[in-house]
């Protein structure tokens, strides 16, 4: 087990489109374990491989109260349906920023597990929001992309200043 470093916006590596996972072997299982440990430690309710600078299609999610319901989704595909719902979102790659984002209320998910076995389920509520947020990361998309340019520019300025003070 190991904690992984999380990239922070506006790091250009967060804009990378992830490639499919094709090899289901021990290093993938280790990455999934390390991502779960990193997510719980943060603490967060989801983490995409992109955020730890691994550009493969793998996300982990756990929206349970007691951190006892982890999902590891490899090569996830989403079908969105239902109404749009607006909820406040945050992101471990955009620290300190919480803004309202509209998402589909419900999703059908197909994916593979860490062994390559197919899985399928439906979700709504926070789980559906979080899985949509994580799948966006795999496309190089961040929740701030949905905000007005005024808000986004303010966030970019604030985070660039944070990054500068980290390095000095
Ligand atoms: O921890 C997280 N909380 C959260 C809250 C509302 C909507 C999405 C999220 S995901 C976020 C962790 C993260 O950045 N995952 O990519
Ligand atoms: Ni995020």
PDB file of C-alpha atoms and ligand atoms in Angstrom:
ATOM      1  CA  UNK A   1       0.000   0.000   0.000  1.00  0.00           C
ATOM      2  CA  UNK A   2       1.203   3.490  -0.770  1.00  0.00           C
ATOM      3  CA  UNK A   3      -0.114   7.019  -0.943  1.00  0.00           C
ATOM      4  CA  UNK A   4       0.064   8.525  -4.426  1.00  0.00           C
ATOM      5  CA  UNK A   5       0.712  12.163  -5.322  1.00  0.00           C
ATOM      6  CA  UNK A   6      -2.384  13.973  -6.638  1.00  0.00           C
ATOM      7  CA  UNK A   7      -1.923  16.453  -9.514  1.00  0.00           C
ATOM      8  CA  UNK A   8      -3.423  19.918  -9.060  1.00  0.00           C
ATOM      9  CA  UNK A   9      -5.180  22.085 -11.637  1.00  0.00           C
ATOM     10  CA  UNK A  10      -3.903  23.801 -13.820  1.00  0.00           C
ATOM     11  CA  UNK A  11      -1.345  21.001 -14.312  1.00  0.00           C
ATOM     12  CA  UNK A  12      -1.565  20.177 -18.049  1.00  0.00           C
ATOM     13  CA  UNK A  13      -1.224  16.438 -17.326  1.00  0.00           C
ATOM     14  CA  UNK A  14      -4.807  16.555 -15.966  1.00  0.00           C
ATOM     15  CA  UNK A  15      -5.871  17.251 -19.581  1.00  0.00           C
ATOM     16  CA  UNK A  16      -4.588  13.886 -20.873  1.00  0.00           C
ATOM     17  CA  UNK A  17      -7.150  11.474 -22.351  1.00  0.00           C
ATOM     18  CA  UNK A  18      -6.678   8.077 -20.694  1.00  0.00           C
ATOM     19  CA  UNK A  19      -6.131   4.900 -22.745  1.00  0.00           C
ATOM     20  CA  UNK A  20      -8.035   1.659 -22.182  1.00  0.00           C
ATOM     21  CA  UNK A  21      -6.649  -0.840 -19.689  1.00  0.00           C
ATOM     22  CA  UNK A  22      -5.633  -3.961 -21.622  1.00  0.00           C
ATOM     23  CA  UNK A  23      -3.579  -5.849 -19.044  1.00  0.00           C
ATOM     24  CA  UNK A  24      -5.266  -7.174 -15.913  1.00  0.00           C
ATOM     25  CA  UNK A  25      -2.319  -8.190 -13.755  1.00  0.00           C
ATOM     26  CA  UNK A  26      -0.736  -7.527 -10.363  1.00  0.00           C
ATOM     27  CA  UNK A  27       0.411  -3.938 -11.120  1.00  0.00           C
ATOM     28  CA  UNK A  28      -3.205  -2.966 -11.943  1.00  0.00           C
ATOM     29  CA  UNK A  29      -4.468  -4.456  -8.645  1.00  0.00           C
ATOM     30  CA  UNK A  30      -1.714  -2.600  -6.776  1.00  0.00           C
ATOM     31  CA  UNK A  31      -2.630   0.681  -8.505  1.00  0.00           C
ATOM     32  CA  UNK A  32      -6.312   0.190  -7.587  1.00  0.00           C
ATOM     33  CA  UNK A  33      -5.370  -0.489  -3.919  1.00  0.00           C
ATOM     34  CA  UNK A  34      -3.066   2.532  -3.798  1.00  0.00           C
ATOM     35  CA  UNK A  35      -5.755   4.738  -5.377  1.00  0.00           C
ATOM     36  CA  UNK A  36      -8.321   3.617  -2.775  1.00  0.00           C
ATOM     37  CA  UNK A  37      -5.849   4.282   0.042  1.00  0.00           C
ATOM     38  CA  UNK A  38      -5.036   7.720  -1.429  1.00  0.00           C
ATOM     39  CA  UNK A  39      -8.755   8.544  -1.847  1.00  0.00           C
ATOM     40  CA  UNK A  40      -9.617   7.535   1.751  1.00  0.00           C
ATOM     41  CA  UNK A  41      -6.618   9.431   3.149  1.00  0.00           C
ATOM     42  CA  UNK A  42      -7.410  12.653   1.264  1.00  0.00           C
ATOM     43  CA  UNK A  43     -10.322  12.223   2.165  1.00  0.00           C
ATOM     44  CA  UNK A  44     -12.383  11.987  -0.995  1.00  0.00           C
ATOM     45  CA  UNK A  45     -15.273   9.980  -2.420  1.00  0.00           C
ATOM     46  CA  UNK A  46     -13.664   9.195  -5.773  1.00  0.00           C
ATOM     47  CA  UNK A  47     -10.348   9.228  -7.620  1.00  0.00           C
ATOM     48  CA  UNK A  48      -9.431   8.758 -11.277  1.00  0.00           C
ATOM     49  CA  UNK A  49      -6.065   7.356 -12.407  1.00  0.00           C
ATOM     50  CA  UNK A  50      -5.507  10.596 -14.359  1.00  0.00           C
ATOM     51  CA  UNK A  51      -5.258  12.471 -11.045  1.00  0.00           C
ATOM     52  CA  UNK A  52      -2.290  10.333  -9.977  1.00  0.00           C
ATOM     53  CA  UNK A  53      -0.641  10.775 -13.387  1.00  0.00           C
ATOM     54  CA  UNK A  54      -1.535   7.318 -14.722  1.00  0.00           C
ATOM     55  CA  UNK A  55      -3.304   7.766 -18.045  1.00  0.00           C
ATOM     56  CA  UNK A  56      -5.336   4.547 -18.103  1.00  0.00           C
ATOM     57  CA  UNK A  57      -9.103   4.118 -17.757  1.00  0.00           C
ATOM     58  CA  UNK A  58      -9.452   3.243 -14.068  1.00  0.00           C
ATOM     59  CA  UNK A  59     -11.519   4.959 -11.371  1.00  0.00           C
ATOM     60  CA  UNK A  60     -12.266   4.221  -7.728  1.00  0.00           C
ATOM     61  CA  UNK A  61     -15.328   5.481  -5.846  1.00  0.00           C
ATOM     62  CA  UNK A  62     -16.762   5.082  -2.355  1.00  0.00           C
ATOM     63  CA  UNK A  63     -19.660   7.319  -1.325  1.00  0.00           C
ATOM     64  CA  UNK A  64     -20.565   5.279   1.789  1.00  0.00           C
ATOM     65  CA  UNK A  65     -20.510   6.824   5.288  1.00  0.00           C
ATOM     66  CA  UNK A  66     -18.128   4.207   6.681  1.00  0.00           C
ATOM     67  CA  UNK A  67     -15.746   3.812   3.707  1.00  0.00           C
ATOM     68  CA  UNK A  68     -16.885   0.229   3.345  1.00  0.00           C
ATOM     69  CA  UNK A  69     -18.381   0.191  -0.172  1.00  0.00           C
ATOM     70  CA  UNK A  70     -15.529   0.694  -2.656  1.00  0.00           C
ATOM     71  CA  UNK A  71     -16.069   0.457  -6.407  1.00  0.00           C
ATOM     72  CA  UNK A  72     -13.091  -0.218  -8.681  1.00  0.00           C
ATOM     73  CA  UNK A  73     -14.178   0.430 -12.278  1.00  0.00           C
ATOM     74  CA  UNK A  74     -11.918  -0.372 -15.215  1.00  0.00           C
ATOM     75  CA  UNK A  75     -12.773   0.888 -18.720  1.00  0.00           C
ATOM     76  CA  UNK A  76     -16.093   2.346 -17.492  1.00  0.00           C
ATOM     77  CA  UNK A  77     -18.812   3.312 -19.982  1.00  0.00           C
ATOM     78  CA  UNK A  78     -21.798   5.420 -18.987  1.00  0.00           C
ATOM     79  CA  UNK A  79     -25.301   5.825 -20.302  1.00  0.00           C
ATOM     80  CA  UNK A  80     -26.869   8.987 -18.861  1.00  0.00           C
ATOM     81  CA  UNK A  81     -30.599   9.322 -18.293  1.00  0.00           C
ATOM     82  CA  UNK A  82     -33.237  11.070 -16.219  1.00  0.00           C
ATOM     83  CA  UNK A  83     -33.415  14.739 -15.309  1.00  0.00           C
ATOM     84  CA  UNK A  84     -30.483  17.057 -14.800  1.00  0.00           C
ATOM     85  CA  UNK A  85     -29.701  17.691 -11.163  1.00  0.00           C
ATOM     86  CA  UNK A  86     -27.479  20.434  -9.739  1.00  0.00           C
ATOM     87  CA  UNK A  87     -25.205  19.716  -6.772  1.00  0.00           C
ATOM     88  CA  UNK A  88     -22.094  21.226  -5.215  1.00  0.00           C
ATOM     89  CA  UNK A  89     -18.918  19.489  -6.307  1.00  0.00           C
ATOM     90  CA  UNK A  90     -15.340  19.554  -5.167  1.00  0.00           C
ATOM     91  CA  UNK A  91     -12.244  17.884  -6.604  1.00  0.00           C
ATOM     92  CA  UNK A  92      -9.028  16.713  -5.021  1.00  0.00           C
ATOM     93  CA  UNK A  93      -7.234  18.241  -8.033  1.00  0.00           C
ATOM     94  CA  UNK A  94      -8.918  21.637  -7.452  1.00  0.00           C
ATOM     95  CA  UNK A  95      -8.396  22.083  -3.701  1.00  0.00           C
ATOM     96  CA  UNK A  96     -10.629  24.476  -1.773  1.00  0.00           C
ATOM     97  CA  UNK A  97     -13.145  25.029  -4.599  1.00  0.00           C
ATOM     98  CA  UNK A  98     -16.797  23.965  -4.302  1.00  0.00           C
ATOM     99  CA  UNK A  99     -19.239  24.942  -7.036  1.00  0.00           C
ATOM    100  CA  UNK A 100     -22.637  23.868  -8.324  1.00  0.00           C
ATOM    101  CA  UNK A 101     -22.581  21.576 -11.379  1.00  0.00           C
ATOM    102  CA  UNK A 102     -25.462  20.033 -13.368  1.00  0.00           C
ATOM    103  CA  UNK A 103     -25.287  16.307 -14.093  1.00  0.00           C
ATOM    104  CA  UNK A 104     -27.620  13.554 -15.223  1.00  0.00           C
ATOM    105  CA  UNK A 105     -29.619  12.217 -12.293  1.00  0.00           C
ATOM    106  CA  UNK A 106     -29.214   8.543 -13.224  1.00  0.00           C
ATOM    107  CA  UNK A 107     -26.670   6.393 -15.053  1.00  0.00           C
ATOM    108  CA  UNK A 108     -26.201   2.881 -16.325  1.00  0.00           C
ATOM    109  CA  UNK A 109     -22.609   1.767 -15.865  1.00  0.00           C
ATOM    110  CA  UNK A 110     -20.781  -1.016 -17.654  1.00  0.00           C
ATOM    111  CA  UNK A 111     -17.154  -1.664 -16.797  1.00  0.00           C
ATOM    112  CA  UNK A 112     -14.692  -4.376 -15.898  1.00  0.00           C
ATOM    113  CA  UNK A 113     -13.481  -5.256 -12.441  1.00  0.00           C
ATOM    114  CA  UNK A 114      -9.805  -5.379 -11.535  1.00  0.00           C
ATOM    115  CA  UNK A 115      -9.631  -8.971 -12.876  1.00  0.00           C
ATOM    116  CA  UNK A 116     -11.185  -8.013 -16.210  1.00  0.00           C
ATOM    117  CA  UNK A 117     -14.599  -9.495 -15.432  1.00  0.00           C
ATOM    118  CA  UNK A 118     -17.507  -7.493 -16.874  1.00  0.00           C
ATOM    119  CA  UNK A 119     -19.859  -5.725 -14.496  1.00  0.00           C
ATOM    120  CA  UNK A 120     -22.991  -3.606 -14.925  1.00  0.00           C
ATOM    121  CA  UNK A 121     -25.187  -1.618 -12.562  1.00  0.00           C
ATOM    122  CA  UNK A 122     -27.357   1.485 -12.335  1.00  0.00           C
ATOM    123  CA  UNK A 123     -26.798   4.414 -10.012  1.00  0.00           C
ATOM    124  CA  UNK A 124     -28.361   7.672  -8.978  1.00  0.00           C
ATOM    125  CA  UNK A 125     -27.800  10.257  -6.259  1.00  0.00           C
ATOM    126  CA  UNK A 126     -24.248  11.023  -5.148  1.00  0.00           C
ATOM    127  CA  UNK A 127     -22.883   7.775  -6.615  1.00  0.00           C
ATOM    128  CA  UNK A 128     -24.106   8.771 -10.095  1.00  0.00           C
ATOM    129  CA  UNK A 129     -22.649  12.277  -9.722  1.00  0.00           C
ATOM    130  CA  UNK A 130     -19.306  10.980  -8.506  1.00  0.00           C
ATOM    131  CA  UNK A 131     -18.957   8.373 -11.285  1.00  0.00           C
ATOM    132  CA  UNK A 132     -19.722  11.055 -13.918  1.00  0.00           C
ATOM    133  CA  UNK A 133     -17.096  13.337 -12.297  1.00  0.00           C
ATOM    134  CA  UNK A 134     -14.488  10.518 -12.359  1.00  0.00           C
ATOM    135  CA  UNK A 135     -15.228   9.540 -15.967  1.00  0.00           C
ATOM    136  CA  UNK A 136     -14.738  13.191 -16.966  1.00  0.00           C
ATOM    137  CA  UNK A 137     -11.204  13.012 -15.496  1.00  0.00           C
ATOM    138  CA  UNK A 138     -10.432  10.114 -17.873  1.00  0.00           C
ATOM    139  CA  UNK A 139     -11.323  12.472 -20.768  1.00  0.00           C
ATOM    140  CA  UNK A 140      -9.098  15.231 -19.371  1.00  0.00           C
ATOM    141  CA  UNK A 141     -12.133  17.197 -18.216  1.00  0.00           C
ATOM    142  CA  UNK A 142     -12.513  18.964 -14.854  1.00  0.00           C
ATOM    143  CA  UNK A 143     -15.663  20.210 -13.105  1.00  0.00           C
ATOM    144  CA  UNK A 144     -14.393  23.796 -13.409  1.00  0.00           C
ATOM    145  CA  UNK A 145     -14.863  23.422 -17.198  1.00  0.00           C
ATOM    146  CA  UNK A 146     -18.637  23.609 -16.578  1.00  0.00           C
ATOM    147  CA  UNK A 147     -18.417  26.957 -14.746  1.00  0.00           C
ATOM    148  CA  UNK A 148     -18.632  30.451 -16.224  1.00  0.00           C
ATOM    149  CA  UNK A 149     -15.330  31.792 -17.560  1.00  0.00           C
ATOM    150  CA  UNK A 150     -15.456  34.473 -14.840  1.00  0.00           C
ATOM    151  CA  UNK A 151     -15.522  31.845 -12.081  1.00  0.00           C
ATOM    152  CA  UNK A 152     -12.986  29.642 -13.847  1.00  0.00           C
ATOM    153  CA  UNK A 153     -10.521  32.511 -14.321  1.00  0.00           C
ATOM    154  CA  UNK A 154     -10.752  33.385 -10.609  1.00  0.00           C
ATOM    155  CA  UNK A 155     -10.133  29.740  -9.675  1.00  0.00           C
ATOM    156  CA  UNK A 156      -7.195  29.455 -12.089  1.00  0.00           C
ATOM    157  CA  UNK A 157      -5.600  32.589 -10.655  1.00  0.00           C
ATOM    158  CA  UNK A 158      -6.022  31.372  -7.064  1.00  0.00           C
ATOM    159  CA  UNK A 159      -4.600  27.898  -7.789  1.00  0.00           C
ATOM    160  CA  UNK A 160      -1.651  29.260  -9.784  1.00  0.00           C
ATOM    161  CA  UNK A 161      -0.738  31.406  -6.787  1.00  0.00           C
ATOM    162  CA  UNK A 162      -1.030  28.356  -4.516  1.00  0.00           C
ATOM    163  CA  UNK A 163       1.274  26.380  -6.803  1.00  0.00           C
ATOM    164  CA  UNK A 164       3.859  29.178  -6.769  1.00  0.00           C
ATOM    165  CA  UNK A 165       3.857  29.379  -2.955  1.00  0.00           C
ATOM    166  CA  UNK A 166       4.246  25.562  -2.769  1.00  0.00           C
ATOM    167  CA  UNK A 167       7.474  25.773  -4.767  1.00  0.00           C
ATOM    168  CA  UNK A 168       9.106  28.575  -2.773  1.00  0.00           C
TER     169      UNK A 168
HETATM  170  O1  LIG B   1     -14.048  13.924  -2.970  1.00  0.00           O
HETATM  171  C1  LIG B   1     -14.745  14.336  -3.897  1.00  0.00           C
HETATM  172  N1  LIG B   1     -15.973  14.835  -3.633  1.00  0.00           N
HETATM  173  C2  LIG B   1     -16.913  15.102  -4.616  1.00  0.00           C
HETATM  174  C3  LIG B   1     -18.053  15.805  -4.242  1.00  0.00           C
HETATM  175  C4  LIG B   1     -19.031  16.082  -5.174  1.00  0.00           C
HETATM  176  C5  LIG B   1     -18.895  15.648  -6.472  1.00  0.00           C
HETATM  177  C6  LIG B   1     -17.763  14.958  -6.853  1.00  0.00           C
HETATM  178  C7  LIG B   1     -16.780  14.678  -5.931  1.00  0.00           C
HETATM  179  S1  LIG B   1     -15.381  13.771  -6.413  1.00  0.00           S
HETATM  180  C8  LIG B   1     -14.202  14.333  -5.264  1.00  0.00           C
HETATM  181  C9  LIG B   1     -12.915  13.534  -5.391  1.00  0.00           C
HETATM  182  C10 LIG B   1     -12.314  13.772  -6.751  1.00  0.00           C
HETATM  183  O2  LIG B   1     -11.739  14.778  -7.067  1.00  0.00           O
HETATM  184  N2  LIG B   1     -12.473  12.840  -7.631  1.00  0.00           N
HETATM  185  O3  LIG B   1     -12.015  13.019  -8.897  1.00  0.00           O
HETATM  186 NI1  LIG B   2     -11.990  15.153  -9.228  1.00  0.00          NI
END
